CSV table of C-alpha atoms in Angstrom, one decimal:
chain,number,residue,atom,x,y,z
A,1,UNK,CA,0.0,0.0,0.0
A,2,UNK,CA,1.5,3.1,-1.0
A,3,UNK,CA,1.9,6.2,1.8
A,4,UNK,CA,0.1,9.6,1.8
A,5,UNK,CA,2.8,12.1,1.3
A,6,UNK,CA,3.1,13.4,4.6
A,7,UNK,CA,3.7,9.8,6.6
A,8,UNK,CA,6.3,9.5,3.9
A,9,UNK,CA,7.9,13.0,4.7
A,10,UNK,CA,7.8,11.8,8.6
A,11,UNK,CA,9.1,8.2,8.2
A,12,UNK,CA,12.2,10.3,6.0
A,13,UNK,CA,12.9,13.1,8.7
A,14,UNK,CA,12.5,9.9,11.3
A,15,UNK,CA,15.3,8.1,9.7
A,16,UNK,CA,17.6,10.4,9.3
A,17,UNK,CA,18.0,11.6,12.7
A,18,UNK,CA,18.1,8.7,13.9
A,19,UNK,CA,21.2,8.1,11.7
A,20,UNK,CA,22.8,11.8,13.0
A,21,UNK,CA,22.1,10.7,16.9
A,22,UNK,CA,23.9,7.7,15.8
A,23,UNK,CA,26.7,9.6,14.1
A,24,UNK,CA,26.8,11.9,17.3
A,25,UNK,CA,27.0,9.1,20.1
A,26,UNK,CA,29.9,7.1,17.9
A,27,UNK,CA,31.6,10.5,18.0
A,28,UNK,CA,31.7,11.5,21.4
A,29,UNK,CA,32.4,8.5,23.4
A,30,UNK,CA,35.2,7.5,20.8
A,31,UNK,CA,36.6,10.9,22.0
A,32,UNK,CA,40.3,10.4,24.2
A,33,UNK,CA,39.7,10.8,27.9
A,34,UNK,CA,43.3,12.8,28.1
A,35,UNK,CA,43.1,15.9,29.5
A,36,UNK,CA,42.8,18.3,26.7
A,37,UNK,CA,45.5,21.0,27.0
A,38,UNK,CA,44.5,24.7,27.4
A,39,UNK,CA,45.2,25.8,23.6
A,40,UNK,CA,45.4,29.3,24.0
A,41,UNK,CA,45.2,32.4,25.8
A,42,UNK,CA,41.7,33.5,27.2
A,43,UNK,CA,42.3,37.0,25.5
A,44,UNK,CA,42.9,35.2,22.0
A,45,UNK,CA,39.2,33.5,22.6
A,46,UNK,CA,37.8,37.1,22.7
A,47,UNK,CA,38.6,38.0,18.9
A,48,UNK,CA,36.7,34.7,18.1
A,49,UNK,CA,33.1,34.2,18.5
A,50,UNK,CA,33.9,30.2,17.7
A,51,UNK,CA,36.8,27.8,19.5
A,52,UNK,CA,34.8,24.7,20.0
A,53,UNK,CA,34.8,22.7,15.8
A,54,UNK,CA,31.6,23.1,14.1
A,55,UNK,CA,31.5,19.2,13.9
A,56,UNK,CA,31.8,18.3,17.6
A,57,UNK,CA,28.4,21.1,18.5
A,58,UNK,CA,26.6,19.8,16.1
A,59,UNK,CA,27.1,15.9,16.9
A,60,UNK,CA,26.5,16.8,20.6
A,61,UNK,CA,23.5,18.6,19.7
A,62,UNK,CA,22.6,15.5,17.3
A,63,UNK,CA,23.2,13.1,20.8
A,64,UNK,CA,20.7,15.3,22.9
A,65,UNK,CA,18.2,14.9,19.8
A,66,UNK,CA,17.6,11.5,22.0
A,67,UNK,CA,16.3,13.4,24.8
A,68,UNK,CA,14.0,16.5,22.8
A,69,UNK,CA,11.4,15.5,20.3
A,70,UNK,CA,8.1,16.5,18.0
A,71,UNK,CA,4.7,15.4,18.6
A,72,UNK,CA,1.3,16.0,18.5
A,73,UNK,CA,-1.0,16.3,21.2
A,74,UNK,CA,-2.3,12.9,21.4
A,75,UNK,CA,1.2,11.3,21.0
A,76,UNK,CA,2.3,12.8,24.4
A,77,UNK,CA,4.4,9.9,26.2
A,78,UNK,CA,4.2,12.1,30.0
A,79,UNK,CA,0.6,13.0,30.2
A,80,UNK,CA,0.3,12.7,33.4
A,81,UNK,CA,3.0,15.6,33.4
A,82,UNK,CA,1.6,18.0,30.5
A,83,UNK,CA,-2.1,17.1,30.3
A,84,UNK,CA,-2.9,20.6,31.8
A,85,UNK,CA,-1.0,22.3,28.9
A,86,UNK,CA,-1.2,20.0,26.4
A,87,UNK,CA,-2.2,21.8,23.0
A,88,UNK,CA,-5.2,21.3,20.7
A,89,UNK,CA,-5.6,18.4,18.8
A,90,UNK,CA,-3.5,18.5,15.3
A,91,UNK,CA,-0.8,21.0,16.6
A,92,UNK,CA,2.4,20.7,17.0
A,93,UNK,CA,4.5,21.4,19.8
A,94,UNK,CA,8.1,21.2,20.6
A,95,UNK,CA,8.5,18.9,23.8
A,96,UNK,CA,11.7,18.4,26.2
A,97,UNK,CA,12.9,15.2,27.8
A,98,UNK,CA,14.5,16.7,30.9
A,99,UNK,CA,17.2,14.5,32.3
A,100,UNK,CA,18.7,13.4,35.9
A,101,UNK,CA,22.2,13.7,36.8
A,102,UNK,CA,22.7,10.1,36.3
A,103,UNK,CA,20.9,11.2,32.3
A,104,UNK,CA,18.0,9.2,32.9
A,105,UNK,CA,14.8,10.7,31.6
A,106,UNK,CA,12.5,12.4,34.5
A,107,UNK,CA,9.7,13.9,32.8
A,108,UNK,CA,8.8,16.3,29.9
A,109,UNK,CA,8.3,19.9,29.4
A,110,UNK,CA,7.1,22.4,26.7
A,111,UNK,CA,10.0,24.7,26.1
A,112,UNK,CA,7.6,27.4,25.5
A,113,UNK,CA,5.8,26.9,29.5
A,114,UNK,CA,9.7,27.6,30.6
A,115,UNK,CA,11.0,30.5,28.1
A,116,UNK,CA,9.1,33.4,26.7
A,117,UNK,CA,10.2,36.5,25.5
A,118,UNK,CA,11.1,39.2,27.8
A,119,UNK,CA,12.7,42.7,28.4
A,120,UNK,CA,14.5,43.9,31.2
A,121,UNK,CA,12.9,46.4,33.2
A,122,UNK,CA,14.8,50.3,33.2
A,123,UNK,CA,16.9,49.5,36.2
A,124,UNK,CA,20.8,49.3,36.6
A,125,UNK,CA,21.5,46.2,36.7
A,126,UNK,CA,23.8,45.0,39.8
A,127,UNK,CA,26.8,43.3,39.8
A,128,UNK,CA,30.8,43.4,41.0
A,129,UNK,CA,32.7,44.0,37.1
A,130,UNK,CA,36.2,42.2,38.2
A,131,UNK,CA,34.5,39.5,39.6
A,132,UNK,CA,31.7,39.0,36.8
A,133,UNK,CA,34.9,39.3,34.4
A,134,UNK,CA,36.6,36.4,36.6
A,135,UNK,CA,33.6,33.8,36.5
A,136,UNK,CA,32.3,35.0,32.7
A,137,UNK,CA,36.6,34.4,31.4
A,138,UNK,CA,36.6,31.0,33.9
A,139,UNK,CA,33.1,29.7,32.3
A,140,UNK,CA,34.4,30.5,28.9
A,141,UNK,CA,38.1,28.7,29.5
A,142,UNK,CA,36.0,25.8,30.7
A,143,UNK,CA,34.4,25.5,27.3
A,144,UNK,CA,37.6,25.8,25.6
A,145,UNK,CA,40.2,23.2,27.3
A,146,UNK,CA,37.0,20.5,28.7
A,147,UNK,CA,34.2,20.0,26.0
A,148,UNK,CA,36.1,17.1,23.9
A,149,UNK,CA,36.1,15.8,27.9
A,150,UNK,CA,32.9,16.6,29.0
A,151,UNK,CA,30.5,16.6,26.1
A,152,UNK,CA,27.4,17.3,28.6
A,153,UNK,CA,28.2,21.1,28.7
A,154,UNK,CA,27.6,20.9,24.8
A,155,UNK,CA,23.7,20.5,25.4
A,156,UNK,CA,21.7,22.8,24.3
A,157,UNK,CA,19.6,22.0,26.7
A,158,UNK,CA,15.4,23.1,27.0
A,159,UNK,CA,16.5,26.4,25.3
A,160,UNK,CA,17.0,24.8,22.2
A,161,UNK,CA,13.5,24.5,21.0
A,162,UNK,CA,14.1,28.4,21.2
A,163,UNK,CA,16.7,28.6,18.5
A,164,UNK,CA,19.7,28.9,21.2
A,165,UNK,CA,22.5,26.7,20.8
A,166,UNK,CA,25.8,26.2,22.3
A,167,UNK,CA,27.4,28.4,20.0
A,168,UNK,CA,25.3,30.8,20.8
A,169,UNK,CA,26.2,30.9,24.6
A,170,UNK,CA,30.0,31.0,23.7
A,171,UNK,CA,29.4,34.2,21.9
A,172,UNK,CA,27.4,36.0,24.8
A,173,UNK,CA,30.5,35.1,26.8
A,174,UNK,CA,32.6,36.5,24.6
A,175,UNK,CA,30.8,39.3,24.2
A,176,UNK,CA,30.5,40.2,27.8
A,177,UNK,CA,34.2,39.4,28.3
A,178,UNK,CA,34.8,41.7,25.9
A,179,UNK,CA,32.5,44.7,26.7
A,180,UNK,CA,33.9,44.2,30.1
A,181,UNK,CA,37.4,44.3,29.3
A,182,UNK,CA,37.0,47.4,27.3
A,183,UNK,CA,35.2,49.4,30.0
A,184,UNK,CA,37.3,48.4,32.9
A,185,UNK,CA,40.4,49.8,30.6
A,186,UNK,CA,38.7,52.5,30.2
A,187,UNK,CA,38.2,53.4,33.9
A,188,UNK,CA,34.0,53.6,33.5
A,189,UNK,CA,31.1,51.8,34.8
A,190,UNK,CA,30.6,48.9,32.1
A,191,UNK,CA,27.4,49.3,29.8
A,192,UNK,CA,26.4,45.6,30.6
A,193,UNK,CA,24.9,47.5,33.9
A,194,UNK,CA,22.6,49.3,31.2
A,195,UNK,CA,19.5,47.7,31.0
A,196,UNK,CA,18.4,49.4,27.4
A,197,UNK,CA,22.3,48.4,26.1
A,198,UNK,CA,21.3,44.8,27.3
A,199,UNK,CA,18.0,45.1,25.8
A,200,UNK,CA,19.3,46.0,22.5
A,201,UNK,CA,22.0,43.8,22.1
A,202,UNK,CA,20.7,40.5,23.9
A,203,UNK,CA,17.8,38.7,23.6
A,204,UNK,CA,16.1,38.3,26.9
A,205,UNK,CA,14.6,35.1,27.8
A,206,UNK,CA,12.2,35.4,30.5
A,207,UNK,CA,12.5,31.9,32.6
A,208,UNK,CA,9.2,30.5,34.7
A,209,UNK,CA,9.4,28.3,37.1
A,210,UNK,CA,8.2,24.7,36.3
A,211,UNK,CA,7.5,22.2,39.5
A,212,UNK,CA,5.2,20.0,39.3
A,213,UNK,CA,4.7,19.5,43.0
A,214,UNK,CA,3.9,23.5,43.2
A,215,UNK,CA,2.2,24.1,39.7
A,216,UNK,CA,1.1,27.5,40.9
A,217,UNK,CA,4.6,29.1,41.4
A,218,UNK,CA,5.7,30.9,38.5
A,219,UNK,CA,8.8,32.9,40.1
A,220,UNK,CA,12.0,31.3,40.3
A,221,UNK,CA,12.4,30.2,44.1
A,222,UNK,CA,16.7,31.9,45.0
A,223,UNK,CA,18.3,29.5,47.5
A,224,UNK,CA,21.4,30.9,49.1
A,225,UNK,CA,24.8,29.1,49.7
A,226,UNK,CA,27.9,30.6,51.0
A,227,UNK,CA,32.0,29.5,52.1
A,228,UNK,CA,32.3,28.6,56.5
A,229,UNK,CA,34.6,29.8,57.7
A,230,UNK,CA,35.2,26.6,60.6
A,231,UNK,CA,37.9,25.4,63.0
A,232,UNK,CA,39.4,21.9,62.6
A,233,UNK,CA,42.5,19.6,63.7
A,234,UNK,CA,45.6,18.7,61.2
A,235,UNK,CA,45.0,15.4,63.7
A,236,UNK,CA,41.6,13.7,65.9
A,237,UNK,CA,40.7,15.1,68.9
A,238,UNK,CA,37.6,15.2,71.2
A,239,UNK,CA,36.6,18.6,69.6
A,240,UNK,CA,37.4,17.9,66.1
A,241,UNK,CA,36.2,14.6,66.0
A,242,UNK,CA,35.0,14.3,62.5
A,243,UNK,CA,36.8,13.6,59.4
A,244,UNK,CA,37.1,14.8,55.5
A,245,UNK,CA,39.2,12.8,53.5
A,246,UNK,CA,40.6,12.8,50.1
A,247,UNK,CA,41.0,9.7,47.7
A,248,UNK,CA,44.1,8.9,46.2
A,249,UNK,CA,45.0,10.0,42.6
A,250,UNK,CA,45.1,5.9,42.0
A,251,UNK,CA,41.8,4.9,43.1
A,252,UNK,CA,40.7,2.7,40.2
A,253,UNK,CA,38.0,0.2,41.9
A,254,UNK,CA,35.8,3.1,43.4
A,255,UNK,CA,35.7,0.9,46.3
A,256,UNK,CA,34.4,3.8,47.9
A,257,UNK,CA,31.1,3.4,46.1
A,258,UNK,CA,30.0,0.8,48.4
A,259,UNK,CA,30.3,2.6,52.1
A,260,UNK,CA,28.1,5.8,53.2
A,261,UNK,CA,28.3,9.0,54.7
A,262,UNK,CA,27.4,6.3,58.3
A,263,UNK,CA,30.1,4.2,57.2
A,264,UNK,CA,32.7,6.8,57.1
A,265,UNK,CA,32.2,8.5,60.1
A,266,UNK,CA,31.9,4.7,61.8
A,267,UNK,CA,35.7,5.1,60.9
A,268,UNK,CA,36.4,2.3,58.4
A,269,UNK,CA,39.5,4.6,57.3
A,270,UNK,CA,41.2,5.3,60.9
A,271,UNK,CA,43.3,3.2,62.5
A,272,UNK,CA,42.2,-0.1,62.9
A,273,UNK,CA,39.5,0.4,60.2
A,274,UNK,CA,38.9,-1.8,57.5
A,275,UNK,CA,40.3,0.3,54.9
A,276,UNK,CA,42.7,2.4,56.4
A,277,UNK,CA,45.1,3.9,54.7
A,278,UNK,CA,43.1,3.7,51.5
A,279,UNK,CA,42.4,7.8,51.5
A,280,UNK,CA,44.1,10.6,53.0
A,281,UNK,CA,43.0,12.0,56.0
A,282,UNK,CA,42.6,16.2,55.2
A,283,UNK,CA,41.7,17.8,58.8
A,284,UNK,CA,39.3,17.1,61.4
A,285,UNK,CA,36.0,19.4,62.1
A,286,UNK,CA,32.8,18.7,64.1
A,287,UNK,CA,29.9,17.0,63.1
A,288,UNK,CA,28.2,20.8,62.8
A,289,UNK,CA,31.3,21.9,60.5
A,290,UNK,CA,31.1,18.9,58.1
A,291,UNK,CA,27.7,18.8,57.6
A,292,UNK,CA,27.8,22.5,56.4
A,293,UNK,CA,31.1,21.4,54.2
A,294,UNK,CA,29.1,19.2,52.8
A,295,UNK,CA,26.0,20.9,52.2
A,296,UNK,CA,28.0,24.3,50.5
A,297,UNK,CA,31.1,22.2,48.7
A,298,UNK,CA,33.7,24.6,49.9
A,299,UNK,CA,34.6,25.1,53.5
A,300,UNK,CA,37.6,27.4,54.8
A,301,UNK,CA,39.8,25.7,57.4
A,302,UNK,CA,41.7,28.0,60.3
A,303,UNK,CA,43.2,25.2,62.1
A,304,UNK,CA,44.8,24.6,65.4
A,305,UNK,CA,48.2,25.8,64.8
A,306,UNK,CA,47.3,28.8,63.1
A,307,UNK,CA,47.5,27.4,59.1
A,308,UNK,CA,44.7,27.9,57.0
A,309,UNK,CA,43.0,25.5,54.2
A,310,UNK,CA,40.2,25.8,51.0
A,311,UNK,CA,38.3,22.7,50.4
A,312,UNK,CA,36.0,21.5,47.6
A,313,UNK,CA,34.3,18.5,47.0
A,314,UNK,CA,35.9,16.1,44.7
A,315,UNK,CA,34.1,12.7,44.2
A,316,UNK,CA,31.1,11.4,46.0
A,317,UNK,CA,29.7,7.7,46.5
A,318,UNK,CA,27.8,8.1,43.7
A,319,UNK,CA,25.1,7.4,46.3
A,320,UNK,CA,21.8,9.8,45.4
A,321,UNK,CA,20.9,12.7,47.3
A,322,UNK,CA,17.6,12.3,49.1
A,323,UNK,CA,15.2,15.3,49.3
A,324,UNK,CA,13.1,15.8,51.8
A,325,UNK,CA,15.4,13.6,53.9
A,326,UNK,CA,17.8,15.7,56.8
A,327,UNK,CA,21.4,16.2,55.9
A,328,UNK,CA,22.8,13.7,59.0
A,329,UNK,CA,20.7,10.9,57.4
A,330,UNK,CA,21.7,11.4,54.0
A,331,UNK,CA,23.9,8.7,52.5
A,332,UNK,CA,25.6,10.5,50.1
A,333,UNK,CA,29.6,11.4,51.3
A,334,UNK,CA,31.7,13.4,49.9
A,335,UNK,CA,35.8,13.1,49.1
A,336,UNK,CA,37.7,16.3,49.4
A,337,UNK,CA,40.9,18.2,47.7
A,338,UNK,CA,42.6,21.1,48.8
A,339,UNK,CA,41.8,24.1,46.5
A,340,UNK,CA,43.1,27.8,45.6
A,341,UNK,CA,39.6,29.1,45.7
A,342,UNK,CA,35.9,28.4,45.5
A,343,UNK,CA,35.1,26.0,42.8
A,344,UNK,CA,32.0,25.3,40.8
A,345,UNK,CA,31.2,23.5,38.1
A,346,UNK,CA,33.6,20.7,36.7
A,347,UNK,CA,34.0,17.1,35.6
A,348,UNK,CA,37.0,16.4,37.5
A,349,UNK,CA,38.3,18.3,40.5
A,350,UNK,CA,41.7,19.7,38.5
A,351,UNK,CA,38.7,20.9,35.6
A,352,UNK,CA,36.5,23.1,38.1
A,353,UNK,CA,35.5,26.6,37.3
A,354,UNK,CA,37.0,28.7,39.4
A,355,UNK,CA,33.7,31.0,40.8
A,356,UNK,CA,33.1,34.2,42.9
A,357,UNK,CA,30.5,35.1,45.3
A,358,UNK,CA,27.9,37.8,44.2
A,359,UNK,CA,28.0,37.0,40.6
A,360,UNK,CA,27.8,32.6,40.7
A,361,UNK,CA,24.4,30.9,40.7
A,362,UNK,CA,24.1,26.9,40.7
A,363,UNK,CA,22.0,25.6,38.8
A,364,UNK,CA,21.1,23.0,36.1
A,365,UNK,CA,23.4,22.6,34.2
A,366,UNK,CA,22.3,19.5,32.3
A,367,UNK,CA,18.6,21.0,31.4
A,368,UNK,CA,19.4,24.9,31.3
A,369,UNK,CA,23.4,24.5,30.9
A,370,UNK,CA,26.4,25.6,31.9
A,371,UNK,CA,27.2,29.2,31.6
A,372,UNK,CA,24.1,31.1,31.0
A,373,UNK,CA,24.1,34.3,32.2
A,374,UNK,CA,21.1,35.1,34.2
A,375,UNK,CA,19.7,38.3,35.5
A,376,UNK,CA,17.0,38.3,38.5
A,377,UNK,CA,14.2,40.9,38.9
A,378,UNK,CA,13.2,41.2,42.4
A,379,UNK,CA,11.6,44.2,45.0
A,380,UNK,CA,14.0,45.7,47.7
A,381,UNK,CA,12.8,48.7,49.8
A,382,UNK,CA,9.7,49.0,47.4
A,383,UNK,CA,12.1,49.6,44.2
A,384,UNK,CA,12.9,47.3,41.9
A,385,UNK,CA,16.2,45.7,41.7
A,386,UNK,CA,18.6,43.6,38.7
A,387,UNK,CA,21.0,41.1,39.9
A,388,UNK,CA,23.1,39.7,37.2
A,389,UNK,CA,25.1,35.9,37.6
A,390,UNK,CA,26.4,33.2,35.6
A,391,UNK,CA,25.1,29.3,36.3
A,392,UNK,CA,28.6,27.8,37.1
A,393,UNK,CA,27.8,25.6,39.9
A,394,UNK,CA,25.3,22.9,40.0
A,395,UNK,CA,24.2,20.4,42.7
A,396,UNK,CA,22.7,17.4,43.8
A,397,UNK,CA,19.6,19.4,44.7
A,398,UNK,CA,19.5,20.9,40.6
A,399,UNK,CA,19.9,17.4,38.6
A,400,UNK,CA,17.0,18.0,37.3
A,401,UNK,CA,15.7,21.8,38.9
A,402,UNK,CA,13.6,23.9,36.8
A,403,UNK,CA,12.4,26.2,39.2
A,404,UNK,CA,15.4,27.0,41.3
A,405,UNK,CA,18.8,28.9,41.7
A,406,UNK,CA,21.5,28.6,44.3
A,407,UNK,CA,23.2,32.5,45.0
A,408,UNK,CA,26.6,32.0,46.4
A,409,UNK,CA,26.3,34.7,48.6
A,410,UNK,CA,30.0,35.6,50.2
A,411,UNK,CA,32.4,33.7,52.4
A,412,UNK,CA,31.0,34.1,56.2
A,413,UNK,CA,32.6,33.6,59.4
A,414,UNK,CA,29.3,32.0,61.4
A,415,UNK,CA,25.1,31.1,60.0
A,416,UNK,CA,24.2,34.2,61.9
A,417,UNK,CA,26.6,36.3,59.7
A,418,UNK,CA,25.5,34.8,56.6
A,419,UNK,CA,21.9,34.8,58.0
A,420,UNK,CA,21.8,38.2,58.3
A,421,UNK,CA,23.6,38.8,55.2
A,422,UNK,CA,20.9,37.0,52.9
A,423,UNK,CA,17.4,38.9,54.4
A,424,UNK,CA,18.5,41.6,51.8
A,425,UNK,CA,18.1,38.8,49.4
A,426,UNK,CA,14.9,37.5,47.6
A,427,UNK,CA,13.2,34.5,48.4
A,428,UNK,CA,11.5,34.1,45.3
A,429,UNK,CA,12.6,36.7,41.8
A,430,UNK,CA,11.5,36.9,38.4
A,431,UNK,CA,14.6,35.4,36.0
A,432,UNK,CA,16.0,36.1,32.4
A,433,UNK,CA,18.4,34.4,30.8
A,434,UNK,CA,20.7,36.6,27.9
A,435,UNK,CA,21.6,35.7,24.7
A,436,UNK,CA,23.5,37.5,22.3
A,437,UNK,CA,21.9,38.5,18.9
C-alpha cells in the first residue's frame, strides 16, 4: 500500500536523525579521555566568537536529539506531566525530555511553559565588574580546554527549541568578556549595567518556574549558599572529632562506592579500620562543620596551629541525594581536595571553574546548561532591583531543577553572619536568561 505524502515525509525526517544521533554518540564517546591542554590564551578566545569545531556542537546537539522530540497532542508519552498544557488536537509542539544527573529521563516539558520573551525592566542592573569578568573568562576557558572531555556542557539543553545553541552561549560570553574588558580599561562603569544596552543587544529570555509539586509558582524560588569559615584539627581530637578525607589520585575500583556517609564517620578509614590507609585523611571538624562542608562544597579551614585551608568537593559515592530527607541521614559522602579558591562546576576536581561570590548561581546545568548568564528581577525597599550571575555551579539538589537557583552569597565567618547577610536577598525573583543576537 503506497503512503500519503506526509507519513512519507515523517518516516524520512525519522530516519535520518536517527542516523545523526547515531553519528553523534559514535563520535563522542570515541573521543580520548586525556586531558585536553588549554590551547590558548583567554584574550585570543575574545577575537573569536567560535573555538569549540563546528562538527563536535553539532554531533552533541545530534546526541541530545535522544532526549527532545516532535509530537502532537495525542502522541504525548508524559501526560500525566503536560495534560494541563497539552495543545489542541493536530498542533504541533516542541516537547523536552528533561534528564537526571545520572541522564535518565525524568519527565517532559514544553520549552515554551519555561522560556518566553522578555525585556529587562529600566533598572541598573547589579553586579561586582572584576569578579563578573573572573567567572564570565573562567566559564568560557571551561568550554575551551574540557568540552572534547565533558560533552554534557555541549547540550543545548530546554533552550533549544528556542533557537539557542551552544554556539550561541559562547558568543554571549565572549561578548560580555569583551564589553567588560574594554570598559574596565577605560576606567567607566561597564554598559552591561545598562538595561536598554542589554536590551538592544541581547535577547532576553524570560524563565518560569516549572514544579510539578507546586504548579502555581511561576517565580523562580533563590536558594542561598555561602564559604564557613570553621575550625578543625591537622589530627583527631575530642573537639574535632569528624573527618574529610581525600582519595588517592590511584583509586581505580571506586571501592568507595559501596560505604556511606554512616560508614565513614563509623571510621572504616582510621586506625584499625577496615580500609585504612586507603584515603588521605585532610583535617578534622565537628559534626556541625562537616555537615555544612558538605551541604556548601567549599569550606575554609583555620586550624589549630594557626594554618589555613580551602576545600572542595571532589568525588562522592555516587550514592543519590535524598530530598526531603535531613542532611545527618543522607547517604551520600563526599571526598575532598585542597583548593586555591571556591570551585564550581567541573567534571573532574583539576577541571573546576574557578567561581566568585555575588556574581555565581548553581543551577542545572544538564537541562538549562552551563554558563548562561542570568539576570533576576526582584523588589527591595519597594524599588525594583537587577542582579546579574552566571550558572557555574550545580548540585545534587538541581539534577533536574527547573524552578530553582542557588546565590553563592559571600564567604561568612558563622550562620548568623550569613543569615543576616541574605534577608536583603529574595526568596523568590523573576529570572532572564541573555543571549547574544
Amino acid at each position: 500500500m503506497s503512503l500519503p505524502l506526509r507519513q512519507k515525509l515523517r518516516l524520512t525526517v525519522s530516519f535520518a536523525a536517527l542516523f545523526f544521533v547515531g553519528l553523534g554518540t559514535s563520535y563522542l564517546y570515541g573521543q580520548s579521555k586525556t586531558t585536553h591542554p588549554a590551547t590558548q590564551n583567554l584574550s585570543k578566545t575574545q577575537q573569536e566568537y567560535s573555538t569549540l569545531p563546528q562538527q563536535q556542537i553539532f554531533l552533541a546537539s545530534g546526541q541530545e536529539n535522544a532526549f527532545s522530540f516532535q509530537q502532537t497532542s495525542y502522541e504525548s508519552q508524559d501526560k500525566q506531566n503536560t495534560r494541563s498544557s497539552e495543545p489542541k488536537p493536530g498542533s504541533v509542539s516542541t516537547y523536552y525530555q528533561v534528564i537526571d544527573e545520572l541522564q535518565k529521563y525524568k519527565f517532559s516539558v514544553q520549552s515554551g511553559q519555561v522560556f518566553t520573551s522578555g525585556k529587562l525592566p529600566t533598572t541598573k542592573v547589579n553586579f561586582n565588574q572584576a569578579d563578573l569578568l573572573s567567572v564570565l573568562s573562567n566559564t568560557r576557558k571551561y568550554y575551551q580546554d574540557y568540552a572534547s572531555e565533558d560533552p554534557t556542557v555541549l547540550r543545548t539543553g530546554l533552550l533549544g527549541a528556542q533557537g539557542v545553541n551552544v554556539q550561541d552561549i559562547l558568543k554571549t560570553l565572549d561578548f560580555m568578556i569583551s564589553v567588560l574588558q574594554e570598559d574596565i580599561a577605560n576606567n567607566r562603569a561597564t554598559r552591561l549595567q545598562d538595561p536598554n544596552f542589554i536590551n538592544t543587544n541581547f535577547r532576553v529570555i524570560k524563565w518560569s518556574a516549572y514544579n510539578s509539586q507546586t504548579p502555581n509558582q511561576k517565580q523562580l524560588r533563590i536558594t542561598k549558599y555561602a564559604v564557613f569559615t570553621h575550625p578543625g584539627s591537622h589530627k583527631k581530637t575530642s573537639t574535632f572529632n569528624t573527618p574529610i578525607y581525600s582519595l588517592k589520585d590511584n583509586t581505580g575500583n571506586k571501592f568507595y562506592t559501596k560505604y556511606t556517609k554512616q560508614d565513614v564517620l563509623s571510621g572504616i578509614y582510621e586506625p584499625g579500620g577496615k580500609e585504612f590507609g586507603k584515603v588521605e585523611p585532610l583535617a578534622y571538624l565537628t559534626r556541625e562543620g562537616l555537615e555544612e562542608a558538605l551541604m556548601e562544597g567549599t569550606i575554609l579551614i583555620n586550624f589549630t596551629d594557626g594554618t589555613k585551608g580551602l576545600f572542595n568537593v571532589d568525588r562522592n559515592n555516587e550514592m543519590p541525594y535524598l530530598r526531603g530527607v535531613k542532611a545527618t541521614a543522607q547517604k551520600r559522602y563526599w571526598y575532598f581536595r585542597e583548593v586555591d579558591a571556591i570551585k564550581g562546576y567541573g567534571y573532574k576536581i583539576d577541571a573546576k571553574i574557578s567561581i566568585k561570590p555575588g556574581v555565581t548561581f548553581a543551577g542545572d546545568v544538564l537541562n538549562i546548561g552551563l554558563g548562561r548568564v542570568i539576570v533576576l528581577e526582584y523588589t527591595k525597599g519597594g524599588r525594583k532591583q537587577l542582579q546579574l550571575g552566571v550558572l557555574s555551579d550545580t548540585g545534587g539538589a538541581f539534577l533536574p531543577n527547573l524552578h530553582q537557583l542557588d546565590f553563592l552569597a559571600g564567604v561568612f565567618q558563622s550562620r548568623k553572619d550569613f543569615d543576616q547577610h541574605i534577608r536583603q536577598l529574595p526568596e523568590y525573583a523573576t529570572a532572564y536568561i541573555l543571549v547574544k543576537k
